[in-house]
Coordinates of C-alpha atoms in Angstrom, one line a residue:
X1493 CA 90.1 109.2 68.3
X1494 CA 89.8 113.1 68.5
X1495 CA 88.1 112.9 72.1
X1496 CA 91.8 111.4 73.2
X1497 CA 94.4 113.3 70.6
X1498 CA 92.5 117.1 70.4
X1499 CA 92.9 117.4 74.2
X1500 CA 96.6 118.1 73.6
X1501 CA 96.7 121.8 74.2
X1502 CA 97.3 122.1 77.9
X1503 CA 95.4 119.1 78.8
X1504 CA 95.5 118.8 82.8
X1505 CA 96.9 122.1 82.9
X1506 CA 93.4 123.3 84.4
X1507 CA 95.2 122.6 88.0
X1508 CA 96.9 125.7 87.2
X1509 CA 94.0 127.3 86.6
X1510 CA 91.0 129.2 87.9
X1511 CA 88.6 128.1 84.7
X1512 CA 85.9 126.5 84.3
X1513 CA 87.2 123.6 82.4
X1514 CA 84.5 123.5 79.6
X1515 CA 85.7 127.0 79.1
X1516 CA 89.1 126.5 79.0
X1517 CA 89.0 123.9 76.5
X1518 CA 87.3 126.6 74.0
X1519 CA 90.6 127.9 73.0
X1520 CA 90.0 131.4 74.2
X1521 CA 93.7 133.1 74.9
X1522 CA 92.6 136.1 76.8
X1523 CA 90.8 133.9 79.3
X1524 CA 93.4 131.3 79.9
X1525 CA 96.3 130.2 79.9
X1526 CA 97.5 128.5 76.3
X1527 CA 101.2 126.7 75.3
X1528 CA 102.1 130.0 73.8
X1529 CA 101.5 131.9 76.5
X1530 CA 102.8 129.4 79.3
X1531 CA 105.9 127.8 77.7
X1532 CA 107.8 130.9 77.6
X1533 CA 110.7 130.3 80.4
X1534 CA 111.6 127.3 82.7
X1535 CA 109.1 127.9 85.3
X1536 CA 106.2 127.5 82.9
X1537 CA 107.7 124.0 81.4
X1538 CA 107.8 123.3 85.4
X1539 CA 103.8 124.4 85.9
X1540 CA 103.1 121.9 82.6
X1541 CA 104.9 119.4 84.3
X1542 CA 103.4 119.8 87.7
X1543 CA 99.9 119.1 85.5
X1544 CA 101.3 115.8 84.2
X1545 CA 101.9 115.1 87.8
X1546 CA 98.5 115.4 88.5
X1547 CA 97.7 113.4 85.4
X1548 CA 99.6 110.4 86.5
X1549 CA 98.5 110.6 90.1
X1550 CA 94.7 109.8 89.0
X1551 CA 96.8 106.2 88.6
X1552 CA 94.8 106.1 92.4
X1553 CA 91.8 107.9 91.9
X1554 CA 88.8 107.1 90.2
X1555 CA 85.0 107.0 91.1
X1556 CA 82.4 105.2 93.1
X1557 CA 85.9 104.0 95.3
X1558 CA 87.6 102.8 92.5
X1559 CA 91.3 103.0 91.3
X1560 CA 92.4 103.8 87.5
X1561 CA 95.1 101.2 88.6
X1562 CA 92.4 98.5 89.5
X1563 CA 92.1 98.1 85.4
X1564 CA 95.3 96.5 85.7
X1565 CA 95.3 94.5 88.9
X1566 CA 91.9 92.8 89.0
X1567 CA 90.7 89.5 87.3
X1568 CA 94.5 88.1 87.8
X1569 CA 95.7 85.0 89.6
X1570 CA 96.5 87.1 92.7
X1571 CA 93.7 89.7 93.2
X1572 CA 89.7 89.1 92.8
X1573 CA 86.5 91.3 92.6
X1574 CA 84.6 91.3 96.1
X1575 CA 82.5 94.6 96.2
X1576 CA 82.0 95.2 92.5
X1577 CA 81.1 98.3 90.9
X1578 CA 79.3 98.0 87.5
X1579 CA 82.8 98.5 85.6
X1580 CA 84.7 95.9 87.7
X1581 CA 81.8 93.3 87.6
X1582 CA 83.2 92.0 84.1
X1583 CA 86.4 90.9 85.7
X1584 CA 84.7 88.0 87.7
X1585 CA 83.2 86.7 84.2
X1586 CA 85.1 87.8 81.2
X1587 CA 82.6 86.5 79.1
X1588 CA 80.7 90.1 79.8
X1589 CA 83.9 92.4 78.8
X1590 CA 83.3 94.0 75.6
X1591 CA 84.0 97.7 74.0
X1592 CA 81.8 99.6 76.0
X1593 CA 83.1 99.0 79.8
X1594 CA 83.8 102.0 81.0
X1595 CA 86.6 102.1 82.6
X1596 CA 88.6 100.1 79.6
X1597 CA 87.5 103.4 78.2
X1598 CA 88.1 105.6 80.8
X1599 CA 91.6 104.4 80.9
X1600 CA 92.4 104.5 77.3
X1601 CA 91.5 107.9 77.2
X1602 CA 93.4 109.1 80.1
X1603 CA 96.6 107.4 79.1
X1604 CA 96.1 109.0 75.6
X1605 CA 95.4 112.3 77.3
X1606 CA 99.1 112.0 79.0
X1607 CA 100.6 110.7 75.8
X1608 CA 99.8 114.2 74.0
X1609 CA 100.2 116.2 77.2
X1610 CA 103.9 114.8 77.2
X1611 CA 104.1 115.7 72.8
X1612 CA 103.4 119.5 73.5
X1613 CA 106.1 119.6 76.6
X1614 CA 108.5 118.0 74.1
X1615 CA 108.0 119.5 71.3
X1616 CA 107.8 123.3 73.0
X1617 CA 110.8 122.7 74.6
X1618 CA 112.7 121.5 72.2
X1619 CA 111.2 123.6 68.8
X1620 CA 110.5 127.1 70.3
X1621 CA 112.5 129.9 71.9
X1622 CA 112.7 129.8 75.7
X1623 CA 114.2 131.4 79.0
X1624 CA 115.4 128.2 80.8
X1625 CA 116.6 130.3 83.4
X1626 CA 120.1 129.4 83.7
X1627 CA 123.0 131.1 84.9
X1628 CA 124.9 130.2 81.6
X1629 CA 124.3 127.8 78.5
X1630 CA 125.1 124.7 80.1
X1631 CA 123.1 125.1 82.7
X1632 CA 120.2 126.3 80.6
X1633 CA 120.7 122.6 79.2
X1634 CA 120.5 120.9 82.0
X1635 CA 117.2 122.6 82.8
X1636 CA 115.9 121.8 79.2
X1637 CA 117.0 118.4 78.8
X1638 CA 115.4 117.5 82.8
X1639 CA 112.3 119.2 81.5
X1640 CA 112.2 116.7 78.1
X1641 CA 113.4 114.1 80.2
X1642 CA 110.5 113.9 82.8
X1643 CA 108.0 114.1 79.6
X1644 CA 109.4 111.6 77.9
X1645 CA 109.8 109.2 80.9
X1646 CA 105.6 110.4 81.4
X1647 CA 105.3 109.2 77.7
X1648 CA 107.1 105.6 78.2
X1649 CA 104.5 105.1 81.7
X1650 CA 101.6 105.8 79.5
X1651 CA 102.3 103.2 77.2
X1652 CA 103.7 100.5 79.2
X1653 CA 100.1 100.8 80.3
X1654 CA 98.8 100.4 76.4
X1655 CA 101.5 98.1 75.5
X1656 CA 100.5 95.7 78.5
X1657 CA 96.3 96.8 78.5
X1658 CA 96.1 96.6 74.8
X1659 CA 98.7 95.5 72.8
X1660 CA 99.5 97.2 69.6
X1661 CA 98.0 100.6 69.9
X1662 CA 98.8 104.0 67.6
X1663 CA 102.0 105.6 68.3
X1664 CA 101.8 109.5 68.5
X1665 CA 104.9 111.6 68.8
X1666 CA 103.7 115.0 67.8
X1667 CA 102.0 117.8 69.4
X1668 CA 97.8 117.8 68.2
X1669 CA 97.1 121.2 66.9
X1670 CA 94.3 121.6 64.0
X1671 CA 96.4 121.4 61.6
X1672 CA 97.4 117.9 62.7
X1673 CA 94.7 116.5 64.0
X1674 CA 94.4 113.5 62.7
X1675 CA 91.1 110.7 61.6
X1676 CA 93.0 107.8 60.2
X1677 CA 95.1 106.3 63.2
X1678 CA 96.4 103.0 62.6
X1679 CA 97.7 100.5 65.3
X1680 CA 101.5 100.3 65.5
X1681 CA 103.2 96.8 66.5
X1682 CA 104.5 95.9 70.4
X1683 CA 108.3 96.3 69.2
X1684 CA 107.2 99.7 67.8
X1685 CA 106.0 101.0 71.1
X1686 CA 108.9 98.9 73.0
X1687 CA 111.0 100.8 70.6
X1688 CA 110.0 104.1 71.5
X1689 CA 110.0 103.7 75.4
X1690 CA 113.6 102.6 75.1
X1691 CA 114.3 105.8 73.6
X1692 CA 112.7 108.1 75.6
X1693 CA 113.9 105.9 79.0
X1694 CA 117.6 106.0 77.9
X1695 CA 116.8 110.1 77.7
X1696 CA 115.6 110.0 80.7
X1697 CA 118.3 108.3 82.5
X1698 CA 121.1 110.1 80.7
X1699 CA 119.3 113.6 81.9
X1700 CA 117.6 113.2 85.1
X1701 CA 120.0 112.1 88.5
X1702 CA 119.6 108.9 90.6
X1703 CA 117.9 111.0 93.0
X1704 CA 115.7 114.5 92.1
X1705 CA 113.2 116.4 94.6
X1706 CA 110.9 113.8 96.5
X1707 CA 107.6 113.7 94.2
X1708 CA 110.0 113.8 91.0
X1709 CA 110.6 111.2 88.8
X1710 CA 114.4 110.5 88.4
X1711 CA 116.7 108.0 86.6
X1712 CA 116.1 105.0 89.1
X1713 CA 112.5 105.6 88.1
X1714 CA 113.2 105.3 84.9
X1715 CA 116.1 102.9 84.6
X1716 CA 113.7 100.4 86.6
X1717 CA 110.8 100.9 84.1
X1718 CA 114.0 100.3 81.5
X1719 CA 114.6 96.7 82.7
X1720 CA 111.1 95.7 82.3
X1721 CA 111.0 97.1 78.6
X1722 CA 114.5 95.4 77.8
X1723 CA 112.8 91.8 79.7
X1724 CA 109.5 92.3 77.5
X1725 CA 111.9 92.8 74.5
X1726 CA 114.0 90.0 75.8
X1727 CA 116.5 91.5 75.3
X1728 CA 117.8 89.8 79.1
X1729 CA 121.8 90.9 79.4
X1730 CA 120.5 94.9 79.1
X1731 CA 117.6 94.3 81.9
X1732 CA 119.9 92.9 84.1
X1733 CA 122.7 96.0 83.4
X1734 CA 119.7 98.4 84.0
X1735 CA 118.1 96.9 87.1
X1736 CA 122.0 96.5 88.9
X1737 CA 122.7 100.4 87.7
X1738 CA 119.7 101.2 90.4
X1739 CA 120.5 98.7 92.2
X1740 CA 124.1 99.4 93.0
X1741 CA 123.7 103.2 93.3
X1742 CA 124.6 104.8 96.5
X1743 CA 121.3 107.0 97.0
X1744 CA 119.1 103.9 97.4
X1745 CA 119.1 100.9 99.5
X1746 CA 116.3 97.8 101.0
X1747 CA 115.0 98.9 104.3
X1748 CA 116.0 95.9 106.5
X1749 CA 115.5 96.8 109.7
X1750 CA 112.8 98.6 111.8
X1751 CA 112.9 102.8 111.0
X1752 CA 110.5 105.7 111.5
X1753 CA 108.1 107.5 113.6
X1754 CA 107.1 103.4 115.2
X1755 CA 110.1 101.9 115.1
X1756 CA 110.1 101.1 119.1
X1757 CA 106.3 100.1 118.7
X1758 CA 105.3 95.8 117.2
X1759 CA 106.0 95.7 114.2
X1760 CA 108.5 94.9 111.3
X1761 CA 110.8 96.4 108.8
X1762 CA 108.6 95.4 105.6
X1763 CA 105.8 97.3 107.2
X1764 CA 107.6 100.2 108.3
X1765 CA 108.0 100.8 104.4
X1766 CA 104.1 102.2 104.0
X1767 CA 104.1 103.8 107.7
X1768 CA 107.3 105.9 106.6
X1769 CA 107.1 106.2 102.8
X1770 CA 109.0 109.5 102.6
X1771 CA 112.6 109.8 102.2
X1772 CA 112.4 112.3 105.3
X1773 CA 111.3 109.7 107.3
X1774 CA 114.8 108.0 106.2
X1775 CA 112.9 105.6 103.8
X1776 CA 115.9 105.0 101.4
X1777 CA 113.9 102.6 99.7
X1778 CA 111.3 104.8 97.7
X1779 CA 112.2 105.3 94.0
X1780 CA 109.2 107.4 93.6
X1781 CA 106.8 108.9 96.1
X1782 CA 103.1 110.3 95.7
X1783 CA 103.6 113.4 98.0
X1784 CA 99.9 114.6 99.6
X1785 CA 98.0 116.5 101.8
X1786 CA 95.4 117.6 103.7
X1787 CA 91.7 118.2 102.4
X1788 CA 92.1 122.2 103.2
X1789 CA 95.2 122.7 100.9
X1790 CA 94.9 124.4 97.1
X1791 CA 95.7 121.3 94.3
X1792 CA 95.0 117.8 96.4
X1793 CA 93.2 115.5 95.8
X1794 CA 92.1 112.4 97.7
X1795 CA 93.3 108.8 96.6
X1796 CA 91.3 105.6 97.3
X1797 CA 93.7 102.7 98.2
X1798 CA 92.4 102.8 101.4
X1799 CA 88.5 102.4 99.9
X1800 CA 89.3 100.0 97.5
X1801 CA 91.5 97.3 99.1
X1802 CA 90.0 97.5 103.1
X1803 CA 87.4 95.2 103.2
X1804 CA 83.7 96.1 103.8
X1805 CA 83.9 95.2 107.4
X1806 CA 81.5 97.6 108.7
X1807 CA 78.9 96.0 106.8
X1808 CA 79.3 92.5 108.9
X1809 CA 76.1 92.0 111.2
X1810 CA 78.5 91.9 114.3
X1811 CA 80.8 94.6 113.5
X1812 CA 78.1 97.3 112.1
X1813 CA 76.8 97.5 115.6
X1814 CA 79.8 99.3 117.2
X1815 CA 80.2 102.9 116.9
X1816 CA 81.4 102.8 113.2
X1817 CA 83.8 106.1 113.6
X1818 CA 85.8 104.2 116.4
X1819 CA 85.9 101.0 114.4
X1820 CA 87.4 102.5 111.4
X1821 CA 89.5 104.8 113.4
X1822 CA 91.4 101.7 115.0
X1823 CA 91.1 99.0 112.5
X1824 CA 92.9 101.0 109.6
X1825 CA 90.0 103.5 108.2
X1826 CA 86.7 102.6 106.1
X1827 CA 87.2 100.2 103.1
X1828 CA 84.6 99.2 100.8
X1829 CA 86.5 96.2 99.7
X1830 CA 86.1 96.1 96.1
X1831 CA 89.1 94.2 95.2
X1832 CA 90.6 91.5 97.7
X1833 CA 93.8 89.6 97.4
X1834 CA 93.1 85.7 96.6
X1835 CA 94.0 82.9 99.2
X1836 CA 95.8 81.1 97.1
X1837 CA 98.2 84.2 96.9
X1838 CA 98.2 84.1 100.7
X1839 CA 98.9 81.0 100.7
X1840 CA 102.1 81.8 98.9
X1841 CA 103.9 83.3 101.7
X1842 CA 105.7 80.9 104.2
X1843 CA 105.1 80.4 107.9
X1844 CA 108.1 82.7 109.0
X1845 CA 107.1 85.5 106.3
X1846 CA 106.7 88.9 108.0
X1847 CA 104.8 90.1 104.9
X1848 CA 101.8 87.5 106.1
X1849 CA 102.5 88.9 109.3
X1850 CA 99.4 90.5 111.5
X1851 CA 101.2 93.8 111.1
X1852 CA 101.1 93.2 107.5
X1853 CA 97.7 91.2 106.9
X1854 CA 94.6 92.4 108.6
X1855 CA 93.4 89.1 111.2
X1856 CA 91.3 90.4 113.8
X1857 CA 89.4 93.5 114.5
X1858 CA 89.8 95.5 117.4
X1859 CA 87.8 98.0 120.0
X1860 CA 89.1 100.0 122.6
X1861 CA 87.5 99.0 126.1
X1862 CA 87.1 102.2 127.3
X1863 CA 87.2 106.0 126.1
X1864 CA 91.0 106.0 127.5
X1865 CA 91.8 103.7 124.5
X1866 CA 94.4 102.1 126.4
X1867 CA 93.2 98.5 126.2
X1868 CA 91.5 96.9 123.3
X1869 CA 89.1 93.7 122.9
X1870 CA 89.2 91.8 119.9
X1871 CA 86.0 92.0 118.6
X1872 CA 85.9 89.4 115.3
X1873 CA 88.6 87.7 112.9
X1874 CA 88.9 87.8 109.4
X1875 CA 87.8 85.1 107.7
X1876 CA 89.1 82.8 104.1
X1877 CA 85.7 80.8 103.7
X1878 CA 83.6 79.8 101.0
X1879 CA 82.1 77.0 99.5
X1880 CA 81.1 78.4 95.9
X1881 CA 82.7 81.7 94.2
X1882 CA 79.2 83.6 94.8
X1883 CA 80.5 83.5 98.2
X1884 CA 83.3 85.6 97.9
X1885 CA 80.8 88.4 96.1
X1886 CA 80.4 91.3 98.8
X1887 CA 82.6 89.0 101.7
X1888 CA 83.0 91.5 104.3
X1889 CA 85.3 89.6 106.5
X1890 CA 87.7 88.5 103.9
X1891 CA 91.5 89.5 105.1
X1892 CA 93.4 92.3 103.3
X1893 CA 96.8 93.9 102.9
X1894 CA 97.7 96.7 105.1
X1895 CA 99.5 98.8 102.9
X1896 CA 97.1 101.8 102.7
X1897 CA 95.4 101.7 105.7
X1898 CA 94.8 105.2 106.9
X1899 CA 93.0 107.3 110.0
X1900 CA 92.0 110.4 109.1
X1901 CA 93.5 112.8 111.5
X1902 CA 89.9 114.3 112.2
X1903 CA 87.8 111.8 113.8
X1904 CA 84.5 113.1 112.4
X1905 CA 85.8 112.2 109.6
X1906 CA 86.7 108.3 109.9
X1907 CA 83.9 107.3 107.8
X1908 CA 85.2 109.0 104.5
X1909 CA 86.0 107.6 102.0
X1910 CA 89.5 108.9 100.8
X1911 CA 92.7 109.3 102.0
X1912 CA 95.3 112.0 102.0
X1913 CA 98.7 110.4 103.3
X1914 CA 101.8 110.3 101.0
X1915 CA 102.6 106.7 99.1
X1916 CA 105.1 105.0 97.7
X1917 CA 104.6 104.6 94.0
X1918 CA 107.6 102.7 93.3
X1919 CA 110.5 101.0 95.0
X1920 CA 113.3 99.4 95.4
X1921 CA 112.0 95.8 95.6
X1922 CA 110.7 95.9 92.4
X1923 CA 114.4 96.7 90.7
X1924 CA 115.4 93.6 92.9
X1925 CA 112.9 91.5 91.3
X1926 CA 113.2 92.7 88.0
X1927 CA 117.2 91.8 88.6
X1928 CA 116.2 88.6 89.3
X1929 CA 114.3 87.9 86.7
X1930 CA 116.9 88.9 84.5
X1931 CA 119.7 86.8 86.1
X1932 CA 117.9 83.9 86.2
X1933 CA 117.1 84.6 82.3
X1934 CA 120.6 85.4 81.6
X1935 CA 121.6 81.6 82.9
X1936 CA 123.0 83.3 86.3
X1937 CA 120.6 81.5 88.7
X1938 CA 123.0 81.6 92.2
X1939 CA 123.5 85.5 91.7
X1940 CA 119.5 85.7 91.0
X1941 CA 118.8 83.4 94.3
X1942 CA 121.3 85.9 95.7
X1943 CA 118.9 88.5 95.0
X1944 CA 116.1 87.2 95.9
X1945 CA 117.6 85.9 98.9
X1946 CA 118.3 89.6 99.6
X1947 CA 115.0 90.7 99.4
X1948 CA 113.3 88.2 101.8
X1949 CA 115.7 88.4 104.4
X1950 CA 114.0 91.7 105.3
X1951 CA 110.7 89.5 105.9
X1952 CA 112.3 86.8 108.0
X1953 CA 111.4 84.6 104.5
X1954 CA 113.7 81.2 104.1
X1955 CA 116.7 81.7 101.7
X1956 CA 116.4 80.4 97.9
X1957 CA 118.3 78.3 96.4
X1958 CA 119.5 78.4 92.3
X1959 CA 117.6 75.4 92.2
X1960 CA 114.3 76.9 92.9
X1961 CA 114.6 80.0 90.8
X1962 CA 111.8 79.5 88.1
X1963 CA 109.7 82.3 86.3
X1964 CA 106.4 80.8 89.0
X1965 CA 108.5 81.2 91.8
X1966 CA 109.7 84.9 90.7
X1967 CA 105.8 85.8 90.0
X1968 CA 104.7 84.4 93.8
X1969 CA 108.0 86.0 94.8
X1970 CA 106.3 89.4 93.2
X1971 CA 102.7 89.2 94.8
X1972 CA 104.3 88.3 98.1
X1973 CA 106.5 91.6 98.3
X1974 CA 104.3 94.0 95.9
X1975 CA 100.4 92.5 96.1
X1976 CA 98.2 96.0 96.0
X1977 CA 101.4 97.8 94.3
X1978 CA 102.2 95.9 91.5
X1979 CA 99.8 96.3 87.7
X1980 CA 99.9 92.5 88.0
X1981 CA 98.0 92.2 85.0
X1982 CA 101.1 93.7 82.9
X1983 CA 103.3 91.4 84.5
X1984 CA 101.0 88.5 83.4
X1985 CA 100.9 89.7 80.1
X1986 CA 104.4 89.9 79.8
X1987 CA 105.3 86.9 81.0
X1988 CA 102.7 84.8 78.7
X1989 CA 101.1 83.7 81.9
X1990 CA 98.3 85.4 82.4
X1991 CA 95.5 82.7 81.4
X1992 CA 96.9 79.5 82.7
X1993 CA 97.7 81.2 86.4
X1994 CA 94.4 82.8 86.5
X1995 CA 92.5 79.7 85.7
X1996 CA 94.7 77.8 88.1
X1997 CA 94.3 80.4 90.8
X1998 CA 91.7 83.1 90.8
X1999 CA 88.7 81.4 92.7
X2000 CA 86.0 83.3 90.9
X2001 CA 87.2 82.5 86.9
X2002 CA 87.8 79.3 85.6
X2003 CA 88.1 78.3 82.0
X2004 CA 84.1 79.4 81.5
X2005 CA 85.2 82.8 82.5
X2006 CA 88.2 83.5 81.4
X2007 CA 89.9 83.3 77.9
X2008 CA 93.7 83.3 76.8
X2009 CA 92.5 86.2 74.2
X2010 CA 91.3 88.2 77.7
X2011 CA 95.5 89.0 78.3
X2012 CA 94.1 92.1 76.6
X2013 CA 91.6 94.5 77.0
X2014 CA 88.8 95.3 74.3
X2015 CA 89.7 98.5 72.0
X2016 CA 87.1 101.0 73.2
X2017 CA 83.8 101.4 70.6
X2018 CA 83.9 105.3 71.0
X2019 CA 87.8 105.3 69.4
X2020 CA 87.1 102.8 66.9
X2021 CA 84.1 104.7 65.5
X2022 CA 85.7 108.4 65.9
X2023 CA 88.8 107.0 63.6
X2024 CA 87.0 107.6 60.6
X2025 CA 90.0 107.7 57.9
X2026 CA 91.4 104.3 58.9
X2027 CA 90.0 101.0 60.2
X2028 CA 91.0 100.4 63.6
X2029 CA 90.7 96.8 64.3
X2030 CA 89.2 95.4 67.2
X2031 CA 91.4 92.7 70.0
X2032 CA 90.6 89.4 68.8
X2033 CA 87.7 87.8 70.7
X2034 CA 85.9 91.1 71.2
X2035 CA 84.1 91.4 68.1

């Protein structure tokens, strides 16, 4: 446990910062930069922020062309393992998921590593003396309480993801120093941890507005992440106040008809969403944006949706023959397909449903017929077919989501890996669902058809009826609209579905494979043996 709660003291904050890490980390205040000498006025708090930024954006990052978010979308009823990496293979066969994968891990650490980051901001800013930089007291509040706010809304994130990856987990609240390092962690209860996010959302949306500077969280983020707690919590009447609060505000609104830089070109409103993710691009729809950029500018970093949910095509007999630069270039950049989206969750949308559309589901490849580029042949189809689940292990040609397509604007460089456009990391249509599920929950089901109704309008899907409004249809009514966005596996969790809809429609598990103990994740071996002063007990069915 001291690998994950020591690295309190500026954790991430090596983004600011010119050292070495390994250096930094040696506690060495004439060298770098400590809490004591950063947390001194308002723009420090805002340079430890901009860290936990950074932090959170490795959500899309990870190695060999993985995603830290994969851990949470893979081995579900909507999204399988095609081109594994050693880490992922265990989610095709749950039977070989135990305490040492390394990305369970990985991810336990990382989340732990944001935890404490967000303890120090909160504590510093509210325990020691500070130059917030305001013109006069109130307004030195304002900046205090937005600085607390964003931490504590970075603290509720990180354990959604522990609540939903692992269950009951230890609840820290302080700030690590050696005084209070700790050995003897113990695992707190689900409505512990529920508990505490409620608090620290509430702060959150009581101190941050609707809207703040795009790349900053805000109080729709966090009043959306609200609604889900109150739902896991059951506590139904709140989630519903929560989700309409976003909802009905005036700064956001569903993108229902065609908008951006290719609004005159084929296409469709749904799809426009990704194309034009940024509120200056009059995306009203974005609740929280990933902003990016270029390989040549000082603190970016690559992500790797693009890698990690493009299928393999190039690796297709056919395909691998054409000039691979111009392939990628014009069939929505190099993937490596290690996760794909099941059919059966394709086969959820209906035939009218723009979000199965070709502008939204990748059907066909293409290649220009001449250096002009002017005209294009289609040069292969994607392709749903297999007779046994080995058959879907390294499927090039199986279809994908669009979402993160990307074309490097150097074309050299079409066969990297990574990506550097700006993405949506939450929006709108999730509140909308989360309403939903709320209303229907809360015995409302016409005004929770209304919603849903709403929301597929903008895809050209049929209207629903109160009738139909069931917690299945709301979960197929999630994948169609957020498939590739959504941490299905939470929503899974939280729902108590998790086992019987994987089993039913994940083609590479069935009841061999999978377990109803696998709804969570193995406690890692390296923090079970570092808490020394306390048993930590292991996830039933992983000992």
């Amino acid at each position: 446990m001291k690998k994950i709660l020591i690295l309190l003291l500026t954790i991430g904050f090596v983004f600011m910062s010119s050292c070495n890490e390994d250096t930094f980390l040696k506690e060495e205040p004439k060298d770098n930069i400590f809490a004591e000498n950063l947390f001194l006025n308002y723009d420090g708090f805002v340079n430890g922020l901009n860290a936990m930024y950074a932090l959170v954006r490795e959500d899309r990052e990870g190695q060999s062309n993985t995603t830290r978010a994969s851990l949470w979308q893979m081995g579900t009823d909507n999204v399988f393992v095609n081109g594994g990496a050693a880490a992922f293979d265990p989610f095709n066969d749950y039977n070989d998921l135990n305490s040492e994968n390394a990305l369970v891990s990985a991810n336990f650490n990382w989340l732990y590593r944001i935890v404490n980051s967000a303890n120090l901001i909160i504590n510093r800013a509210e325990n020691t003396p500070v130059d917030w930089m305001g013109t006069n007291d109130a307004a030195d509040l304002v900046n205090q309480n937005k600085v607390i706010a964003q931490a504590r809304l970075f603290r509720a994130w990180a354990y959604r993801h522990l609540r939903y990856g692992w269950g009951a987990v230890p609840l820290s609240l302080q700030e690590i120093e050696g005084s209070t390092y700790r050995s003897d962690w113990e695992r707190n209860s689900i409505a512990e941890i529920n508990a505490q996010m409620v608090i620290d959302l509430k702060f959150a949306t009581e101190n941050l507005e609707m809207r703040e500077d795009v790349g900053l969280v805000n109080a729709a983020v966090a009043g959306t992440m609200l609604a889900e707690v109150y739902l896991d919590m059951g506590e139904n009447e709140k989630a519903e106040i929560e989700a309409l609060k976003v909802i009905n505000s005036p700064e956001y609104q569903l993108m229902t008809t065609r908008f951006g830089v290719d609004a005159s070109e084929p296409g469709t409103a749904f799809t426009d969403l990704f194309i034009n993710p940024m509120p200056k691009n009059d995306n009203r729809e974005v609740l929280w944006v990933l902003n990016n950029a270029y390989s040549d500018v000082v603190g970016n970093s690559y992500l790797n949706m693009k890698s990690i949910w493009n299928s393999y095509y190039s690796k297709d007999s056919k395909l691998k023959k054409y000039d691979l630069n111009t392939l990628y270039t014009y069939n929505g950049g190099k993937g490596t397909g290690r996760l794909s989206v099941t059919d059966s969750a394709f086969g959820w949308y209906g035939s009218t449903d723009d979000r199965y559309s070709e502008y939204a589901v990748k059907k066909y490849y293409i290649f220009p017929t001449d250096d002009s580029a002017t005209s294009f042949n289609i040069i292969g189809t994607t392709k749903m077919v297999y007779s046994k689940p080995d058959d879907l292990e390294d499927n090039f040609l199986w279809p994908w989501v669009r979402k993160w397509e990307y074309n490097d604007p150097l074309f050299e460089n079409a066969s990297k890996n990574g990506q550097y456009d700006d993405q949506m990391f939450m929006r709108l249509a999730e509140t909308y669902l989360l309403a939903a599920e709320a209303l229907m929950k809360n015995n409302k089901p016409d005004l929770a058809a209304s919603y849903l109704t709403t929301l597929r309008a903008r895809s050209n899907a049929s209207a629903v009826t109160a009738s139909e409004v069931t917690m299945d249809f709301i979960l197929e009514e999630r994948s169609r609209e957020l498939v590739t966005e959504e941490y299905r596996k939470h929503t899974l969790v939280r729902t108590g579905t998790f086992y019987e809809r994987t089993v039913q429609y994940n083609p590479r598990l069935d009841e061999t494979k999978v377990f109803e103990y696998n709804e969570y994740f193995p406690i890692p071996q390296d923090i079970i043996d570092a808490n020394t002063g306390a048993v930590m007990p292991q996830n039933d069915g992983y000992n």
